[in-house]
Amino acid sequence: MVLGLTAFSSTFGLVIIFFVVFPALAQGLIALAIGQAAAERAENQAYAARLKTDDDDEVL
């Protein structure tokens, strides 16, 4: 059994890692961050709307 890799298999493995796996992982993490930011923004807007309606009720 040969323990070493051929030049082609090592190059092919590195191409798969650096041009497929890492970009896909980075894109997934960026999408997750965007989704979390959008959800937090929606929560903040809902909170601000609740505060605004609560303030309107107190004035009356």
Short mmCIF file of C-alpha atoms in Angstrom, two decimals:
data_model
loop_
_atom_site.label_atom_id
_atom_site.label_comp_id
_atom_site.label_asym_id
_atom_site.label_seq_id
_atom_site.Cartn_x
_atom_site.Cartn_y
_atom_site.Cartn_z
CA MET A 1 0.00 0.00 0.00
CA VAL A 2 1.39 3.34 -1.03
CA LEU A 3 1.06 6.03 1.63
CA GLY A 4 1.99 8.96 -0.58
CA LEU A 5 -0.28 10.85 -2.92
CA THR A 6 0.33 11.35 -6.59
CA ALA A 7 0.83 14.88 -7.84
CA PHE A 8 -2.57 14.84 -9.55
CA SER A 9 -4.51 13.57 -6.53
CA SER A 10 -2.93 16.06 -4.15
CA THR A 11 -3.51 18.95 -6.57
CA PHE A 12 -7.08 17.83 -7.22
CA GLY A 13 -7.73 17.57 -3.48
CA LEU A 14 -6.38 21.06 -2.85
CA VAL A 15 -8.45 22.49 -5.71
CA ILE A 16 -11.59 20.90 -4.26
CA ILE A 17 -10.80 22.22 -0.77
CA PHE A 18 -9.84 25.79 -1.71
CA PHE A 19 -12.19 26.38 -4.66
CA VAL A 20 -15.28 24.44 -3.57
CA VAL A 21 -15.43 23.68 0.16
CA PHE A 22 -14.04 26.92 1.63
CA PRO A 23 -16.09 29.26 -0.61
CA ALA A 24 -19.25 27.26 0.10
CA LEU A 25 -18.55 27.44 3.83
CA ALA A 26 -17.86 31.18 3.65
CA GLN A 27 -21.03 31.79 1.63
CA GLY A 28 -23.07 29.80 4.13
CA LEU A 29 -21.66 31.75 7.07
CA ILE A 30 -22.29 35.07 5.32
CA ALA A 31 -25.87 34.03 4.56
CA LEU A 32 -26.35 33.03 8.19
CA ALA A 33 -25.06 36.41 9.38
CA ILE A 34 -27.36 38.25 6.96
CA GLY A 35 -30.32 36.20 8.13
CA GLN A 36 -29.58 36.89 11.77
CA ALA A 37 -29.17 40.61 11.09
CA ALA A 38 -32.48 40.70 9.23
CA ALA A 39 -34.25 38.88 12.07
CA GLU A 40 -32.77 41.21 14.68
CA ARG A 41 -33.81 44.24 12.60
CA ALA A 42 -37.37 42.90 12.42
CA GLU A 43 -37.41 42.39 16.19
CA ASN A 44 -36.11 45.92 16.74
CA GLN A 45 -38.75 47.39 14.45
CA ALA A 46 -41.50 45.43 16.22
CA TYR A 47 -40.18 46.64 19.58
CA ALA A 48 -40.06 50.25 18.37
CA ALA A 49 -43.62 49.95 17.06
CA ARG A 50 -44.77 48.59 20.44
CA LEU A 51 -43.08 51.47 22.24
CA LYS A 52 -44.67 53.97 19.89
CA THR A 53 -48.17 52.55 20.43
CA ASP A 54 -47.59 52.38 24.19
CA ASP A 55 -46.56 56.04 24.21
CA ASP A 56 -49.67 56.98 22.24
CA ASP A 57 -51.88 55.17 24.76
CA GLU A 58 -50.31 57.00 27.71
CA VAL A 59 -50.86 60.44 26.17
CA LEU A 60 -54.61 59.89 25.98
#
